[in-house]
PDB file of C-alpha atoms in Angstrom:
ATOM      1  CA  GLN A   1    -113.446  45.034 208.911  1.00 68.00           C
ATOM      2  CA  SER A   2    -110.696  46.756 208.072  1.00 80.00           C
ATOM      3  CA  ALA A   3    -110.402  50.484 208.113  1.00 89.00           C
ATOM      4  CA  LEU A   4    -110.099  52.280 205.075  1.00 97.00           C
ATOM      5  CA  THR A   5    -106.881  53.713 203.770  1.00 97.00           C
ATOM      6  CA  GLN A   6    -105.766  56.882 203.990  1.00 98.00           C
ATOM      7  CA  PRO A   7    -102.221  58.704 203.861  1.00 98.00           C
ATOM      8  CA  ALA A   8    -100.797  59.473 207.438  1.00 97.00           C
ATOM      9  CA  SER A   9    -100.117  62.859 206.467  1.00 97.00           C
ATOM     10  CA  VAL A  10    -100.233  65.294 203.280  1.00 98.00           C
ATOM     11  CA  SER A  11     -98.770  68.627 203.680  1.00 97.00           C
ATOM     12  CA  GLY A  12     -98.985  72.237 201.618  1.00 96.00           C
ATOM     13  CA  SER A  13     -97.999  75.734 201.491  1.00 97.00           C
ATOM     14  CA  PRO A  14    -100.729  78.168 201.734  1.00 97.00           C
ATOM     15  CA  GLY A  15    -103.124  78.879 198.870  1.00 96.00           C
ATOM     16  CA  GLN A  16    -101.820  75.446 197.529  1.00 97.00           C
ATOM     17  CA  SER A  17    -104.526  72.209 196.324  1.00 97.00           C
ATOM     18  CA  ILE A  18    -104.009  69.145 198.357  1.00 97.00           C
ATOM     19  CA  THR A  19    -105.624  65.790 197.636  1.00 98.00           C
ATOM     20  CA  ILE A  20    -106.121  63.057 200.403  1.00 98.00           C
ATOM     21  CA  SER A  21    -106.989  59.364 199.270  1.00 98.00           C
ATOM     22  CA  CYS A  22    -109.310  57.045 201.140  1.00 98.00           C
ATOM     23  CA  THR A  23    -109.043  53.039 199.468  1.00 98.00           C
ATOM     24  CA  GLY A  24    -110.934  51.078 199.879  1.00 97.00           C
ATOM     25  CA  THR A  25    -112.520  47.832 198.095  1.00 96.00           C
ATOM     26  CA  SER A  26    -116.008  46.618 196.417  1.00 94.00           C
ATOM     27  CA  SER A  27    -117.570  45.856 199.409  1.00 94.00           C
ATOM     28  CA  ASP A  28    -117.263  49.920 200.575  1.00 95.00           C
ATOM     29  CA  ILE A  29    -116.587  52.819 198.783  1.00 97.00           C
ATOM     30  CA  GLY A  30    -116.502  50.781 195.547  1.00 95.00           C
ATOM     31  CA  GLY A  31    -120.392  49.687 196.303  1.00 94.00           C
ATOM     32  CA  SER A  32    -121.494  53.078 198.312  1.00 95.00           C
ATOM     33  CA  ASP A  33    -123.211  56.315 197.535  1.00 94.00           C
ATOM     34  CA  TYR A  34    -122.844  57.022 200.991  1.00 95.00           C
ATOM     35  CA  VAL A  35    -118.863  58.263 201.551  1.00 97.00           C
ATOM     36  CA  SER A  36    -118.412  60.997 203.640  1.00 97.00           C
ATOM     37  CA  TRP A  37    -115.213  63.507 205.212  1.00 98.00           C
ATOM     38  CA  TYR A  38    -114.626  64.780 208.436  1.00 98.00           C
ATOM     39  CA  GLN A  39    -112.494  67.378 209.505  1.00 98.00           C
ATOM     40  CA  GLN A  40    -111.187  67.135 213.044  1.00 98.00           C
ATOM     41  CA  HIS A  41    -108.908  70.137 215.022  1.00 98.00           C
ATOM     42  CA  PRO A  42    -107.158  68.745 218.414  1.00 96.00           C
ATOM     43  CA  GLY A  43    -109.217  69.144 221.499  1.00 95.00           C
ATOM     44  CA  SER A  44    -112.854  69.294 219.067  1.00 97.00           C
ATOM     45  CA  ALA A  45    -115.332  66.860 217.650  1.00 98.00           C
ATOM     46  CA  PRO A  46    -115.275  65.935 214.487  1.00 98.00           C
ATOM     47  CA  GLN A  47    -117.188  68.259 211.659  1.00 98.00           C
ATOM     48  CA  LEU A  48    -118.670  66.793 208.537  1.00 97.00           C
ATOM     49  CA  ILE A  49    -117.763  68.736 205.596  1.00 98.00           C
ATOM     50  CA  ILE A  50    -118.102  66.245 202.738  1.00 97.00           C
ATOM     51  CA  TYR A  51    -121.541  63.693 202.493  1.00 96.00           C
ATOM     52  CA  ASP A  52    -123.011  61.141 199.939  1.00 96.00           C
ATOM     53  CA  VAL A  53    -119.481  61.645 197.759  1.00 96.00           C
ATOM     54  CA  THR A  54    -119.333  65.301 196.505  1.00 97.00           C
ATOM     55  CA  ASN A  55    -121.999  67.502 198.894  1.00 96.00           C
ATOM     56  CA  ARG A  56    -121.224  70.078 201.284  1.00 96.00           C
ATOM     57  CA  PRO A  57    -123.494  71.003 204.248  1.00 94.00           C
ATOM     58  CA  SER A  58    -124.277  74.659 204.591  1.00 93.00           C
ATOM     59  CA  GLY A  59    -121.306  76.418 205.729  1.00 94.00           C
ATOM     60  CA  VAL A  60    -118.376  74.575 204.840  1.00 96.00           C
ATOM     61  CA  PHE A  61    -116.547  76.475 202.227  1.00 94.00           C
ATOM     62  CA  SER A  62    -116.356  75.539 198.789  1.00 96.00           C
ATOM     63  CA  ARG A  63    -112.891  74.767 198.642  1.00 97.00           C
ATOM     64  CA  PHE A  64    -113.183  71.433 199.952  1.00 98.00           C
ATOM     65  CA  SER A  65    -114.989  69.331 197.297  1.00 98.00           C
ATOM     66  CA  GLY A  66    -115.161  65.418 197.179  1.00 98.00           C
ATOM     67  CA  SER A  67    -114.914  62.921 193.921  1.00 97.00           C
ATOM     68  CA  LYS A  68    -115.060  58.850 193.909  1.00 98.00           C
ATOM     69  CA  SER A  69    -113.400  57.080 191.815  1.00 97.00           C
ATOM     70  CA  GLY A  70    -113.790  53.110 191.469  1.00 97.00           C
ATOM     71  CA  ASN A  71    -112.718  52.340 195.081  1.00 97.00           C
ATOM     72  CA  THR A  72    -110.587  54.889 196.074  1.00 98.00           C
ATOM     73  CA  ALA A  73    -112.536  58.227 197.530  1.00 98.00           C
ATOM     74  CA  SER A  74    -111.142  61.516 197.582  1.00 98.00           C
ATOM     75  CA  LEU A  75    -111.149  65.055 199.249  1.00 98.00           C
ATOM     76  CA  THR A  76    -109.129  68.296 197.923  1.00 98.00           C
ATOM     77  CA  ILE A  77    -108.632  71.217 199.547  1.00 97.00           C
ATOM     78  CA  SER A  78    -107.943  74.116 197.262  1.00 97.00           C
ATOM     79  CA  GLY A  79    -106.106  77.278 197.932  1.00 95.00           C
ATOM     80  CA  LEU A  80    -104.897  75.571 201.172  1.00 97.00           C
ATOM     81  CA  GLN A  81    -105.316  78.042 204.635  1.00 97.00           C
ATOM     82  CA  ALA A  82    -103.777  77.902 207.695  1.00 97.00           C
ATOM     83  CA  GLU A  83    -107.030  76.700 209.473  1.00 97.00           C
ATOM     84  CA  ASP A  84    -107.146  73.783 207.373  1.00 97.00           C
ATOM     85  CA  GLU A  85    -104.677  72.236 209.178  1.00 98.00           C
ATOM     86  CA  ALA A  86    -106.690  69.474 210.905  1.00 98.00           C
ATOM     87  CA  ASP A  87    -107.184  65.594 210.983  1.00 98.00           C
ATOM     88  CA  TYR A  88    -109.626  64.677 208.164  1.00 98.00           C
ATOM     89  CA  TYR A  89    -111.369  61.134 208.280  1.00 98.00           C
ATOM     90  CA  CYS A  90    -113.271  59.419 205.508  1.00 98.00           C
ATOM     91  CA  SER A  91    -116.210  56.989 205.682  1.00 98.00           C
ATOM     92  CA  SER A  92    -118.279  54.866 203.695  1.00 97.00           C
ATOM     93  CA  THR A  93    -120.990  52.368 204.592  1.00 96.00           C
ATOM     94  CA  THR A  94    -120.265  48.870 203.822  1.00 95.00           C
ATOM     95  CA  ALA A  95    -122.048  46.231 201.830  1.00 92.00           C
ATOM     96  CA  SER A  96    -123.175  44.607 205.281  1.00 91.00           C
ATOM     97  CA  THR A  97    -124.699  48.519 205.968  1.00 92.00           C
ATOM     98  CA  THR A  98    -122.047  48.743 208.987  1.00 95.00           C
ATOM     99  CA  VAL A  99    -120.031  52.430 208.606  1.00 97.00           C
ATOM    100  CA  ILE A 100    -116.198  52.202 208.849  1.00 97.00           C
ATOM    101  CA  PHE A 101    -113.879  54.923 208.951  1.00 98.00           C
ATOM    102  CA  GLY A 102    -110.746  55.437 207.429  1.00 98.00           C
ATOM    103  CA  GLY A 103    -107.177  55.474 209.334  1.00 97.00           C
ATOM    104  CA  GLY A 104    -106.765  59.357 209.318  1.00 98.00           C
ATOM    105  CA  THR A 105    -104.665  61.833 207.642  1.00 98.00           C
ATOM    106  CA  ARG A 106    -103.016  64.927 209.640  1.00 98.00           C
ATOM    107  CA  VAL A 107    -102.607  67.562 206.842  1.00 98.00           C
ATOM    108  CA  THR A 108     -99.958  70.442 208.013  1.00 97.00           C
ATOM    109  CA  VAL A 109     -99.658  73.867 206.484  1.00 96.00           C
ATOM    110  CA  LEU A 110     -96.625  74.956 205.647  1.00 94.00           C
TER     111      LEU A 110
ATOM    112  CA  GLU B   1    -129.034  75.576 219.188  1.00 95.00           C
ATOM    113  CA  VAL B   2    -128.879  72.111 218.126  1.00 96.00           C
ATOM    114  CA  LYS B   3    -127.406  70.205 220.415  1.00 97.00           C
ATOM    115  CA  LEU B   4    -126.169  66.251 221.642  1.00 98.00           C
ATOM    116  CA  VAL B   5    -124.939  65.871 225.161  1.00 98.00           C
ATOM    117  CA  GLU B   6    -123.689  62.766 226.255  1.00 98.00           C
ATOM    118  CA  SER B   7    -124.041  61.796 229.595  1.00 98.00           C
ATOM    119  CA  GLY B   8    -122.911  58.515 231.807  1.00 98.00           C
ATOM    120  CA  GLY B   9    -119.343  57.616 230.668  1.00 98.00           C
ATOM    121  CA  ARG B  10    -117.075  56.478 233.572  1.00 97.00           C
ATOM    122  CA  VAL B  11    -114.401  53.908 235.021  1.00 98.00           C
ATOM    123  CA  ILE B  12    -115.103  50.265 234.984  1.00 98.00           C
ATOM    124  CA  ARG B  13    -113.869  47.185 235.980  1.00 98.00           C
ATOM    125  CA  PRO B  14    -113.730  44.488 232.997  1.00 98.00           C
ATOM    126  CA  GLY B  15    -116.829  42.393 232.451  1.00 98.00           C
ATOM    127  CA  GLY B  16    -119.024  45.153 233.433  1.00 98.00           C
ATOM    128  CA  SER B  17    -122.181  46.919 232.335  1.00 98.00           C
ATOM    129  CA  LEU B  18    -122.597  50.987 231.443  1.00 98.00           C
ATOM    130  CA  ARG B  19    -125.716  52.250 229.851  1.00 98.00           C
ATOM    131  CA  LEU B  20    -124.303  55.626 227.568  1.00 98.00           C
ATOM    132  CA  SER B  21    -127.303  58.389 227.030  1.00 98.00           C
ATOM    133  CA  CYS B  22    -127.797  61.552 224.993  1.00 98.00           C
ATOM    134  CA  ALA B  23    -129.980  64.314 225.357  1.00 98.00           C
ATOM    135  CA  ALA B  24    -131.113  65.991 221.675  1.00 98.00           C
ATOM    136  CA  SER B  25    -132.277  69.416 221.350  1.00 97.00           C
ATOM    137  CA  GLY B  26    -132.921  72.091 218.930  1.00 97.00           C
ATOM    138  CA  PHE B  27    -134.021  69.713 216.261  1.00 96.00           C
ATOM    139  CA  SER B  28    -136.898  67.241 215.203  1.00 97.00           C
ATOM    140  CA  PHE B  29    -134.872  63.980 216.929  1.00 97.00           C
ATOM    141  CA  GLY B  30    -137.858  61.765 215.971  1.00 96.00           C
ATOM    142  CA  ASP B  31    -137.178  62.817 212.275  1.00 96.00           C
ATOM    143  CA  TYR B  32    -133.504  61.533 211.466  1.00 96.00           C
ATOM    144  CA  GLY B  33    -131.084  58.807 212.191  1.00 96.00           C
ATOM    145  CA  MET B  34    -128.553  58.417 215.000  1.00 97.00           C
ATOM    146  CA  SER B  35    -124.855  56.650 215.535  1.00 97.00           C
ATOM    147  CA  TRP B  36    -122.403  56.036 218.337  1.00 98.00           C
ATOM    148  CA  VAL B  37    -118.977  56.681 217.135  1.00 98.00           C
ATOM    149  CA  ARG B  38    -116.088  55.655 219.628  1.00 98.00           C
ATOM    150  CA  GLN B  39    -112.612  57.696 219.498  1.00 98.00           C
ATOM    151  CA  VAL B  40    -109.155  56.461 221.684  1.00 97.00           C
ATOM    152  CA  PRO B  41    -107.615  59.705 222.795  1.00 95.00           C
ATOM    153  CA  GLY B  42    -104.993  60.274 220.101  1.00 94.00           C
ATOM    154  CA  LYS B  43    -106.145  57.547 217.839  1.00 96.00           C
ATOM    155  CA  GLY B  44    -108.726  57.243 215.287  1.00 97.00           C
ATOM    156  CA  LEU B  45    -112.355  57.121 214.512  1.00 98.00           C
ATOM    157  CA  GLU B  46    -114.727  54.179 214.966  1.00 98.00           C
ATOM    158  CA  TRP B  47    -118.109  53.955 214.432  1.00 98.00           C
ATOM    159  CA  VAL B  48    -120.085  51.802 217.015  1.00 98.00           C
ATOM    160  CA  SER B  49    -123.562  51.427 216.034  1.00 98.00           C
ATOM    161  CA  GLY B  50    -126.410  53.046 213.982  1.00 97.00           C
ATOM    162  CA  ILE B  51    -130.024  52.957 214.479  1.00 96.00           C
ATOM    163  CA  LYS B  52    -132.814  54.075 212.136  1.00 95.00           C
ATOM    164  CA  TRP B  53    -135.362  56.994 212.886  1.00 95.00           C
ATOM    165  CA  ASN B  54    -138.252  54.879 213.599  1.00 94.00           C
ATOM    166  CA  ALA B  55    -135.850  52.462 215.976  1.00 94.00           C
ATOM    167  CA  ASP B  56    -137.276  49.670 213.321  1.00 94.00           C
ATOM    168  CA  ARG B  57    -133.359  49.298 212.100  1.00 95.00           C
ATOM    169  CA  THR B  58    -130.808  48.942 214.332  1.00 97.00           C
ATOM    170  CA  VAL B  59    -126.796  48.082 212.880  1.00 97.00           C
ATOM    171  CA  TYR B  60    -123.614  47.087 214.759  1.00 97.00           C
ATOM    172  CA  ALA B  61    -120.094  46.795 214.257  1.00 97.00           C
ATOM    173  CA  ASP B  62    -118.086  43.361 214.466  1.00 96.00           C
ATOM    174  CA  SER B  63    -116.116  44.256 217.500  1.00 97.00           C
ATOM    175  CA  VAL B  64    -119.547  45.258 219.677  1.00 98.00           C
ATOM    176  CA  LYS B  65    -121.997  42.592 218.594  1.00 97.00           C
ATOM    177  CA  GLY B  66    -123.925  41.020 220.571  1.00 97.00           C
ATOM    178  CA  ARG B  67    -122.449  43.122 223.418  1.00 98.00           C
ATOM    179  CA  PHE B  68    -123.639  46.020 222.913  1.00 98.00           C
ATOM    180  CA  ILE B  69    -127.170  47.199 222.415  1.00 98.00           C
ATOM    181  CA  ILE B  70    -128.914  50.479 220.935  1.00 98.00           C
ATOM    182  CA  SER B  71    -132.103  52.145 221.293  1.00 98.00           C
ATOM    183  CA  ARG B  72    -133.690  55.357 221.251  1.00 98.00           C
ATOM    184  CA  ASP B  73    -136.531  57.103 223.017  1.00 98.00           C
ATOM    185  CA  ASN B  74    -138.345  59.785 220.589  1.00 97.00           C
ATOM    186  CA  ALA B  75    -140.646  60.803 223.369  1.00 97.00           C
ATOM    187  CA  LYS B  76    -137.860  61.840 225.259  1.00 98.00           C
ATOM    188  CA  ASN B  77    -135.611  63.176 221.970  1.00 98.00           C
ATOM    189  CA  SER B  78    -132.601  60.496 223.900  1.00 98.00           C
ATOM    190  CA  LEU B  79    -130.651  58.146 222.076  1.00 98.00           C
ATOM    191  CA  TYR B  80    -129.597  55.415 224.699  1.00 98.00           C
ATOM    192  CA  LEU B  81    -126.123  52.345 224.394  1.00 98.00           C
ATOM    193  CA  GLN B  82    -125.658  49.812 226.737  1.00 98.00           C
ATOM    194  CA  MET B  83    -122.580  48.126 226.939  1.00 98.00           C
ATOM    195  CA  ASN B  84    -122.201  44.529 228.243  1.00 98.00           C
ATOM    196  CA  SER B  85    -119.079  42.633 228.759  1.00 98.00           C
ATOM    197  CA  LEU B  86    -116.794  45.613 228.831  1.00 98.00           C
ATOM    198  CA  ARG B  87    -113.203  44.852 227.505  1.00 98.00           C
ATOM    199  CA  ALA B  88    -110.003  46.651 228.107  1.00 98.00           C
ATOM    200  CA  GLU B  89    -110.099  47.206 224.252  1.00 97.00           C
ATOM    201  CA  ASP B  90    -113.635  49.773 224.692  1.00 98.00           C
ATOM    202  CA  THR B  91    -111.869  52.219 226.267  1.00 98.00           C
ATOM    203  CA  ALA B  92    -112.956  55.704 224.022  1.00 98.00           C
ATOM    204  CA  LEU B  93    -114.670  59.032 224.177  1.00 98.00           C
ATOM    205  CA  TYR B  94    -117.972  58.084 222.714  1.00 98.00           C
ATOM    206  CA  TYR B  95    -119.781  60.187 220.504  1.00 98.00           C
ATOM    207  CA  CYS B  96    -123.054  60.552 219.733  1.00 98.00           C
ATOM    208  CA  VAL B  97    -123.793  61.430 216.664  1.00 98.00           C
ATOM    209  CA  ARG B  98    -127.264  62.672 214.157  1.00 97.00           C
ATOM    210  CA  ASP B  99    -126.769  61.741 210.675  1.00 93.00           C
ATOM    211  CA  HIS B 100    -127.917  63.950 207.760  1.00 90.00           C
ATOM    212  CA  SER B 101    -131.019  62.124 206.969  1.00 88.00           C
ATOM    213  CA  SER B 102    -133.289  59.306 208.406  1.00 85.00           C
ATOM    214  CA  GLY B 103    -130.904  56.577 207.910  1.00 82.00           C
ATOM    215  CA  TRP B 104    -127.798  55.978 210.118  1.00 80.00           C
ATOM    216  CA  TYR B 105    -124.937  56.041 207.460  1.00 87.00           C
ATOM    217  CA  ASP B 106    -125.598  60.069 205.190  1.00 89.00           C
ATOM    218  CA  GLY B 107    -122.928  61.621 207.124  1.00 94.00           C
ATOM    219  CA  PHE B 108    -122.599  62.397 210.816  1.00 97.00           C
ATOM    220  CA  VAL B 109    -123.735  66.200 210.751  1.00 96.00           C
ATOM    221  CA  ILE B 110    -124.247  66.811 214.386  1.00 97.00           C
ATOM    222  CA  TRP B 111    -121.849  65.613 217.229  1.00 98.00           C
ATOM    223  CA  GLY B 112    -121.596  65.732 220.492  1.00 98.00           C
ATOM    224  CA  GLN B 113    -118.618  66.225 223.043  1.00 97.00           C
ATOM    225  CA  GLY B 114    -118.332  62.860 223.798  1.00 98.00           C
ATOM    226  CA  THR B 115    -118.662  61.134 227.544  1.00 98.00           C
ATOM    227  CA  MET B 116    -115.604  59.033 228.005  1.00 98.00           C
ATOM    228  CA  VAL B 117    -115.469  55.161 228.851  1.00 98.00           C
ATOM    229  CA  THR B 118    -112.783  54.011 230.616  1.00 98.00           C
ATOM    230  CA  VAL B 119    -112.791  49.839 231.222  1.00 98.00           C
ATOM    231  CA  SER B 120    -110.072  49.056 234.067  1.00 97.00           C
ATOM    232  CA  SER B 121    -109.364  46.845 236.571  1.00 94.00           C
TER     233      SER B 121
END
Protein backbone atom coordinates (compact mmCIF):
# COMPACT_ATOMS: atom_id res chain seq x y z
CA GLN A 1 0.00 0.00 0.00
CA SER A 2 1.32 3.44 -0.93
CA ALA A 3 2.13 6.01 1.70
CA LEU A 4 -0.37 8.71 2.55
CA THR A 5 0.22 11.94 0.61
CA GLN A 6 1.58 14.97 2.43
CA PRO A 7 3.08 18.18 1.02
CA ALA A 8 6.86 18.05 1.13
CA SER A 9 7.12 21.40 2.85
CA VAL A 10 5.04 24.10 4.49
CA SER A 11 6.29 27.39 5.86
CA GLY A 12 4.93 30.26 7.91
CA SER A 13 5.95 33.22 9.98
CA PRO A 14 5.89 33.25 13.78
CA GLY A 15 2.36 33.72 15.07
CA GLN A 16 0.72 32.58 11.84
CA SER A 17 -1.38 29.46 11.41
CA ILE A 18 -0.44 26.69 9.01
CA THR A 19 -2.24 23.54 7.94
CA ILE A 20 -0.67 20.29 6.76
CA SER A 21 -2.85 17.96 4.71
CA CYS A 22 -2.66 14.18 4.63
CA THR A 23 -4.57 12.50 1.81
CA GLY A 24 -5.41 8.84 1.60
CA THR A 25 -8.27 6.71 0.40
CA SER A 26 -11.51 5.25 1.68
CA SER A 27 -9.48 2.18 2.68
CA ASP A 28 -7.42 4.12 5.18
CA ILE A 29 -8.12 7.69 6.32
CA GLY A 30 -11.67 7.74 4.97
CA GLY A 31 -12.62 4.62 6.90
CA SER A 32 -10.50 5.08 10.01
CA ASP A 33 -11.06 6.66 13.41
CA TYR A 34 -7.36 6.14 14.14
CA VAL A 35 -5.50 8.98 12.46
CA SER A 36 -2.42 10.24 14.27
CA TRP A 37 0.18 12.97 13.80
CA TYR A 38 3.82 12.99 14.87
CA GLN A 39 6.45 15.70 15.22
CA GLN A 40 10.11 14.83 14.71
CA HIS A 41 13.01 17.16 15.36
CA PRO A 42 16.38 16.33 13.75
CA GLY A 43 18.24 13.61 15.62
CA SER A 44 15.28 12.76 17.83
CA ALA A 45 12.58 10.11 17.87
CA PRO A 46 9.11 11.17 16.72
CA GLN A 47 6.61 12.47 19.28
CA LEU A 48 2.86 11.83 19.14
CA ILE A 49 0.95 15.12 18.98
CA ILE A 50 -2.53 14.01 17.80
CA TYR A 51 -4.31 10.65 18.03
CA ASP A 52 -7.82 9.48 17.17
CA VAL A 53 -8.07 12.31 14.58
CA THR A 54 -8.54 15.15 17.06
CA ASN A 55 -7.17 14.19 20.49
CA ARG A 56 -4.00 15.62 22.04
CA PRO A 57 -1.88 13.59 24.47
CA SER A 58 -1.24 15.26 27.80
CA GLY A 59 1.57 17.77 27.58
CA VAL A 60 1.02 18.65 23.92
CA PHE A 61 0.29 22.33 23.35
CA SER A 62 -3.25 23.32 22.43
CA ARG A 63 -1.98 25.17 19.34
CA PHE A 64 -1.82 21.75 17.66
CA SER A 65 -5.19 20.53 16.39
CA GLY A 66 -6.36 17.76 14.09
CA SER A 67 -9.36 17.21 11.85
CA LYS A 68 -10.61 14.96 9.08
CA SER A 69 -12.90 15.35 6.09
CA GLY A 70 -13.49 12.42 3.80
CA ASN A 71 -10.17 10.90 2.77
CA THR A 72 -8.08 13.84 3.98
CA ALA A 73 -6.81 14.55 7.48
CA SER A 74 -5.32 17.86 8.51
CA LEU A 75 -3.00 19.16 11.21
CA THR A 76 -3.23 22.85 12.07
CA ILE A 77 -0.59 24.67 14.04
CA SER A 78 -1.96 27.96 15.36
CA GLY A 79 0.37 30.68 16.57
CA LEU A 80 3.43 29.15 14.93
CA GLN A 81 6.56 29.24 17.09
CA ALA A 82 10.22 28.73 16.27
CA GLU A 83 10.32 25.40 18.10
CA ASP A 84 7.60 24.07 15.80
CA GLU A 85 10.16 23.81 13.00
CA ALA A 86 10.37 20.06 12.45
CA ASP A 87 9.15 17.19 10.29
CA TYR A 88 5.53 16.12 10.68
CA TYR A 89 4.08 12.74 9.79
CA CYS A 90 0.49 11.56 9.63
CA SER A 91 -0.57 7.94 10.05
CA SER A 92 -3.76 5.93 9.72
CA THR A 93 -4.97 2.43 10.16
CA THR A 94 -6.02 0.62 7.00
CA ALA A 95 -8.87 -1.73 6.15
CA SER A 96 -6.46 -4.64 6.66
CA THR A 97 -5.63 -3.35 10.18
CA THR A 98 -2.11 -2.35 9.27
CA VAL A 99 -0.76 1.14 9.87
CA ILE A 100 0.41 3.47 7.12
CA PHE A 101 2.40 6.70 7.40
CA GLY A 102 2.51 9.77 5.23
CA GLY A 103 5.71 10.76 3.50
CA GLY A 104 6.34 13.61 5.92
CA THR A 105 6.18 17.41 5.76
CA ARG A 106 9.04 19.73 6.66
CA VAL A 107 7.71 22.80 8.49
CA THR A 108 9.88 25.89 8.27
CA VAL A 109 9.36 28.93 10.47
CA LEU A 110 10.41 31.99 8.48
CA GLU B 1 10.51 7.06 34.07
CA VAL B 2 8.70 5.53 31.11
CA LYS B 3 11.31 4.02 28.83
CA LEU B 4 11.83 1.73 25.85
CA VAL B 5 15.35 0.53 25.08
CA GLU B 6 16.05 -1.35 21.85
CA SER B 7 19.02 -3.60 21.22
CA GLY B 8 20.29 -6.12 18.70
CA GLY B 9 20.92 -3.96 15.67
CA ARG B 10 24.15 -4.53 13.73
CA VAL B 11 25.63 -4.99 10.27
CA ILE B 12 24.47 -8.24 8.70
CA ARG B 13 24.77 -9.83 5.27
CA PRO B 14 21.79 -10.20 2.91
CA GLY B 15 19.85 -13.35 3.60
CA GLY B 16 20.85 -13.38 7.24
CA SER B 17 18.73 -13.33 10.39
CA LEU B 18 18.65 -10.95 13.32
CA ARG B 19 16.61 -10.63 16.50
CA LEU B 20 15.81 -7.21 17.91
CA SER B 21 14.79 -6.77 21.53
CA CYS B 22 13.05 -3.95 23.35
CA ALA B 23 13.09 -3.62 27.14
CA ALA B 24 10.23 -1.64 28.64
CA SER B 25 10.16 0.05 32.02
CA GLY B 26 8.14 2.60 33.95
CA PHE B 27 4.68 1.41 32.87
CA SER B 28 2.50 -1.69 32.91
CA PHE B 29 3.86 -3.29 29.74
CA GLY B 30 1.21 -6.00 29.53
CA ASP B 31 -1.61 -3.45 29.26
CA TYR B 32 -0.52 -1.95 25.95
CA GLY B 33 -0.17 -2.86 22.32
CA MET B 34 3.28 -2.51 20.80
CA SER B 35 4.75 -2.00 17.36
CA TRP B 36 8.02 -1.73 15.48
CA VAL B 37 8.49 1.29 13.22
CA ARG B 38 11.55 1.81 11.02
CA GLN B 39 13.16 4.81 9.42
CA VAL B 40 15.92 5.02 6.86
CA PRO B 41 18.15 7.90 8.04
CA GLY B 42 16.99 11.08 6.36
CA LYS B 43 13.78 9.45 5.10
CA GLY B 44 10.24 8.88 6.33
CA LEU B 45 8.65 6.50 8.82
CA GLU B 46 7.47 3.00 7.95
CA TRP B 47 5.36 0.87 10.27
CA VAL B 48 6.67 -2.70 10.31
CA SER B 49 4.59 -4.80 12.66
CA GLY B 50 2.24 -4.62 15.63
CA ILE B 51 1.10 -6.90 18.44
CA LYS B 52 -1.89 -6.72 20.74
CA TRP B 53 -1.43 -6.45 24.51
CA ASN B 54 -1.98 -10.18 25.08
CA ALA B 55 -0.20 -11.32 21.89
CA ASP B 56 -3.30 -12.99 20.44
CA ARG B 57 -3.11 -10.81 17.33
CA THR B 58 -0.09 -9.82 15.27
CA VAL B 59 -0.05 -7.75 12.09
CA TYR B 60 2.66 -7.07 9.50
CA ALA B 61 3.40 -4.66 6.70
CA ASP B 62 3.37 -6.34 3.30
CA SER B 63 7.07 -5.52 2.91
CA VAL B 64 8.02 -7.85 5.79
CA LYS B 65 5.19 -10.39 5.89
CA GLY B 66 6.49 -13.92 5.90
CA ARG B 67 10.02 -12.81 6.86
CA PHE B 68 9.62 -11.01 10.21
CA ILE B 69 7.97 -12.27 13.40
CA ILE B 70 6.90 -10.01 16.25
CA SER B 71 6.50 -11.42 19.75
CA ARG B 72 6.35 -10.29 23.34
CA ASP B 73 6.99 -11.61 26.83
CA ASN B 74 4.85 -9.69 29.29
CA ALA B 75 6.53 -11.37 32.26
CA LYS B 76 9.86 -9.94 31.08
CA ASN B 77 8.45 -6.59 29.90
CA SER B 78 10.00 -7.24 26.52
CA LEU B 79 9.15 -6.97 22.84
CA TYR B 80 10.99 -8.80 20.07
CA LEU B 81 11.34 -8.74 16.30
CA GLN B 82 12.77 -11.82 14.59
CA MET B 83 14.03 -10.71 11.19
CA ASN B 84 14.75 -13.42 8.60
CA SER B 85 15.83 -13.36 4.95
CA LEU B 86 17.11 -9.84 5.39
CA ARG B 87 17.42 -7.59 2.33
CA ALA B 88 19.30 -4.38 1.65
CA GLU B 89 16.00 -2.50 1.75
CA ASP B 90 15.53 -3.56 5.40
CA THR B 91 18.42 -1.26 6.34
CA ALA B 92 16.98 1.30 8.76
CA LEU B 93 16.76 2.55 12.32
CA TYR B 94 14.21 0.36 14.08
CA TYR B 95 12.07 1.96 16.78
CA CYS B 96 10.15 0.06 19.44
CA VAL B 97 6.93 1.97 20.15
CA ARG B 98 4.13 1.71 22.71
CA ASP B 99 0.57 2.26 21.64
CA HIS B 100 -1.87 4.60 23.34
CA SER B 101 -4.20 1.62 23.94
CA SER B 102 -4.24 -2.17 24.07
CA GLY B 103 -4.08 -2.49 20.28
CA TRP B 104 -1.27 -1.57 17.90
CA TYR B 105 -2.94 1.22 15.94
CA ASP B 106 -4.18 3.96 18.28
CA GLY B 107 -1.22 6.33 18.29
CA PHE B 108 2.38 5.57 19.21
CA VAL B 109 2.80 7.51 22.44
CA ILE B 110 6.18 6.18 23.62
CA TRP B 111 9.24 5.72 21.38
CA GLY B 112 12.62 4.17 22.06
CA GLN B 113 15.85 5.67 20.78
CA GLY B 114 16.10 3.09 18.00
CA THR B 115 18.57 0.40 17.00
CA MET B 116 20.31 0.48 13.62
CA VAL B 117 20.15 -2.49 11.28
CA THR B 118 22.42 -2.42 8.24
CA VAL B 119 22.07 -5.15 5.64
CA SER B 120 25.14 -5.16 3.44
CA SER B 121 27.61 -7.57 1.91
